[in-house]
Coordinates of N, CA, C and O in Angstrom, one line a residue:
X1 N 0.9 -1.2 0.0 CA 0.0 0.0 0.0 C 0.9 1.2 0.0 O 1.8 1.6 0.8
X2 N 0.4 1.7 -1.1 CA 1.2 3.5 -0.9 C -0.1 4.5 -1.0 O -1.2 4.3 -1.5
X3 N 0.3 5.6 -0.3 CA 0.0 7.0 -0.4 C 0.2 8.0 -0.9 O 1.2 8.5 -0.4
X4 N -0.3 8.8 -1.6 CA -0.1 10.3 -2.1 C -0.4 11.1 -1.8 O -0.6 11.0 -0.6
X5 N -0.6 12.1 -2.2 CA -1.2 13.6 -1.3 C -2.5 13.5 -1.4 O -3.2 14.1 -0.6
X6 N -3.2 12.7 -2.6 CA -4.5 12.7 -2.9 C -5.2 11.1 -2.9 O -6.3 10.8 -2.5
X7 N -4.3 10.2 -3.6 CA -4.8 8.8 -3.9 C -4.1 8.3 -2.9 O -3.3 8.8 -2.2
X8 N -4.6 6.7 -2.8 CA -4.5 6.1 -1.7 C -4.2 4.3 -3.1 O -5.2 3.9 -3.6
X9 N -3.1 3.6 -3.5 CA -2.8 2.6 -4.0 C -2.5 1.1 -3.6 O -1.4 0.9 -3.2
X10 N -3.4 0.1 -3.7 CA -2.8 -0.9 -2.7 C -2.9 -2.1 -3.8 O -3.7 -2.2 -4.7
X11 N -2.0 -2.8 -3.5 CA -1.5 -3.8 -5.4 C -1.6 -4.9 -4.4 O -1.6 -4.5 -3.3
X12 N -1.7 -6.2 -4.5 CA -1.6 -7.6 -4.4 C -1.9 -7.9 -5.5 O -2.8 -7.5 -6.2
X13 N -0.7 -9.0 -6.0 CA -1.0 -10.2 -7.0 C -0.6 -9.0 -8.2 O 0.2 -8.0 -8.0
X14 N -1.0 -9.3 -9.0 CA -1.5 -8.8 -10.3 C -2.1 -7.6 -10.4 O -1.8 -6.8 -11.3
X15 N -3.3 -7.5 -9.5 CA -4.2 -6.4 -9.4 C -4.3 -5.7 -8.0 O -4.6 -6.1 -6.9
X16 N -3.7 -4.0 -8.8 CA -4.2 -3.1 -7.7 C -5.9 -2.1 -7.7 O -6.9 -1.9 -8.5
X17 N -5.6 -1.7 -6.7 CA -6.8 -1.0 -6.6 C -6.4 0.7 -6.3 O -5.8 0.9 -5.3
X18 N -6.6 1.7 -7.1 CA -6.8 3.1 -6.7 C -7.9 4.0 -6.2 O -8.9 4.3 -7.0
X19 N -7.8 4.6 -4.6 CA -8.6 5.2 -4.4 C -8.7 6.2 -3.8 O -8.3 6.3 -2.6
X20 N -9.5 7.2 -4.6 CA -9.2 8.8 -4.2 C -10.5 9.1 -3.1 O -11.6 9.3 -3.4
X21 N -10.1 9.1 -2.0 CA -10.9 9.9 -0.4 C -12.0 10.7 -0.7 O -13.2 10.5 -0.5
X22 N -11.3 11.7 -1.2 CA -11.9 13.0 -1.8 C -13.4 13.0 -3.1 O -14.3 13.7 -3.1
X23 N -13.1 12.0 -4.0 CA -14.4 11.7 -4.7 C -15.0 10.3 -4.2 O -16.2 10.0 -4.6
X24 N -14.4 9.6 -3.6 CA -15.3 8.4 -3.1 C -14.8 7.4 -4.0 O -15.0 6.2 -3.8
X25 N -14.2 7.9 -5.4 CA -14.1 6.8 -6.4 C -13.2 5.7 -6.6 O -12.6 6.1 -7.6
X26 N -12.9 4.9 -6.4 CA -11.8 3.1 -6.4 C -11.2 3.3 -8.2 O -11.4 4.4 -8.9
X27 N -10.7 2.5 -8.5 CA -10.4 2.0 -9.7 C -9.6 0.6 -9.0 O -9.0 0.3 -7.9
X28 N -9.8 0.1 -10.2 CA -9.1 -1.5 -10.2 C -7.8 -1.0 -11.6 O -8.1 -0.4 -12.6
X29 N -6.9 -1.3 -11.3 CA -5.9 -1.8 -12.7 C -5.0 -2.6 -12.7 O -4.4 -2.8 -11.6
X30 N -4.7 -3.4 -13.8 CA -3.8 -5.0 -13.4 C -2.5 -4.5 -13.4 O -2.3 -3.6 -14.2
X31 N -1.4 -5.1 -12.5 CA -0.3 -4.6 -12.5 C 0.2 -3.6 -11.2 O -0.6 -3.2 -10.4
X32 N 1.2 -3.4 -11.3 CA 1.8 -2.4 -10.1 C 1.0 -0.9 -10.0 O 0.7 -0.2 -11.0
X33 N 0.7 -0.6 -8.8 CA 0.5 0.9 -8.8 C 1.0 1.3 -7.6 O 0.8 0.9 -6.5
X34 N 2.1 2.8 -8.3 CA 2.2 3.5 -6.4 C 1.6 4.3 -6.4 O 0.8 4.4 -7.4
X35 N 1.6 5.2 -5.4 CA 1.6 6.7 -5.5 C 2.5 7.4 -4.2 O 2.9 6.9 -3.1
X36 N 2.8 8.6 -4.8 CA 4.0 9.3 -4.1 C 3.6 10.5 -3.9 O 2.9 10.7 -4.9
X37 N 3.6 11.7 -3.0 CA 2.8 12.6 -3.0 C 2.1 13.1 -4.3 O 1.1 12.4 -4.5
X38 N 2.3 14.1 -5.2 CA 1.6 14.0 -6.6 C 1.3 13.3 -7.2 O 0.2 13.5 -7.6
X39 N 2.3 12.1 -7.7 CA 2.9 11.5 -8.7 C 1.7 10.0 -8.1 O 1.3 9.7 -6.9
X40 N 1.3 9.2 -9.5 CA 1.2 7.9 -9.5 C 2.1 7.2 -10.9 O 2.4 7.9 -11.9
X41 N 2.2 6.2 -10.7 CA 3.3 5.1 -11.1 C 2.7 4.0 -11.2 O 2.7 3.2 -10.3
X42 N 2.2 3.8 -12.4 CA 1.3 2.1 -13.0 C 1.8 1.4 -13.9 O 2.3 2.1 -14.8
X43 N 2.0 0.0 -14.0 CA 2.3 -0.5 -14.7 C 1.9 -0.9 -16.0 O 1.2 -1.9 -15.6
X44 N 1.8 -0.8 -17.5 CA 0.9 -1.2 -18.6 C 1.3 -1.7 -19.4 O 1.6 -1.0 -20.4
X45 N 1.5 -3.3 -19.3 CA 2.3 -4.1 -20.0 C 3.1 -4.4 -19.5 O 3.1 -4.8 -18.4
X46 N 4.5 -4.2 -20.5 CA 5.8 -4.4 -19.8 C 6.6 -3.0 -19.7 O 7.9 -2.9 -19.6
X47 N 5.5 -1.7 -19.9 CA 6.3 -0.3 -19.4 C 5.3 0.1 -18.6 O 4.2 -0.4 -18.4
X48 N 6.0 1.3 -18.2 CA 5.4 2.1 -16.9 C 4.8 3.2 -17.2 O 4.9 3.6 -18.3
X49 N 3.8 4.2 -16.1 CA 3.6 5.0 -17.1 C 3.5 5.9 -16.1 O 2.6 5.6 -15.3
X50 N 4.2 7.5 -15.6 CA 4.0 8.4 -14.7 C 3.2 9.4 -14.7 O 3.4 10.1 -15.7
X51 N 2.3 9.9 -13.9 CA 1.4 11.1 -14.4 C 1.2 11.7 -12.6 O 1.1 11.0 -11.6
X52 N 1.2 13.2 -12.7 CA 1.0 13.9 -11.8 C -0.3 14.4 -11.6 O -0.9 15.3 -12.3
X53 N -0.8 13.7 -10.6 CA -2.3 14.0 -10.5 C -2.9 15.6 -9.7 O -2.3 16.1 -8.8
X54 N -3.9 16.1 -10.2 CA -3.8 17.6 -9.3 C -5.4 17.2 -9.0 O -6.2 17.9 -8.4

């Protein structure tokens, strides 16, 4: 399980789960997810993919 300033990411197996406090909303995606204060970090395929969430 990791944390960001906004999302909340917790991975077992294969599949993680993303979820933001603030809208109530989850996401499922297969593969690694962190998050780091701004920043989330998912895996799609065999590359990664970075995006700063606001």
């Amino acid at each position: 399980m990791t944390a960001g300033d906004r999302l909340v990411a917790y991975t077992t197996g294969d599949l993680s789960l993303v979820h933001d406090p603030e809208t109530g909303v989850t996401l499922k995606q297969r593969g690694l997810v962190l998050a780091a204060g701004p920043w989330l970090l998912w895996q799609e395929g065999d590359a990664y993919r970075l995006a700063r969430v606001k």
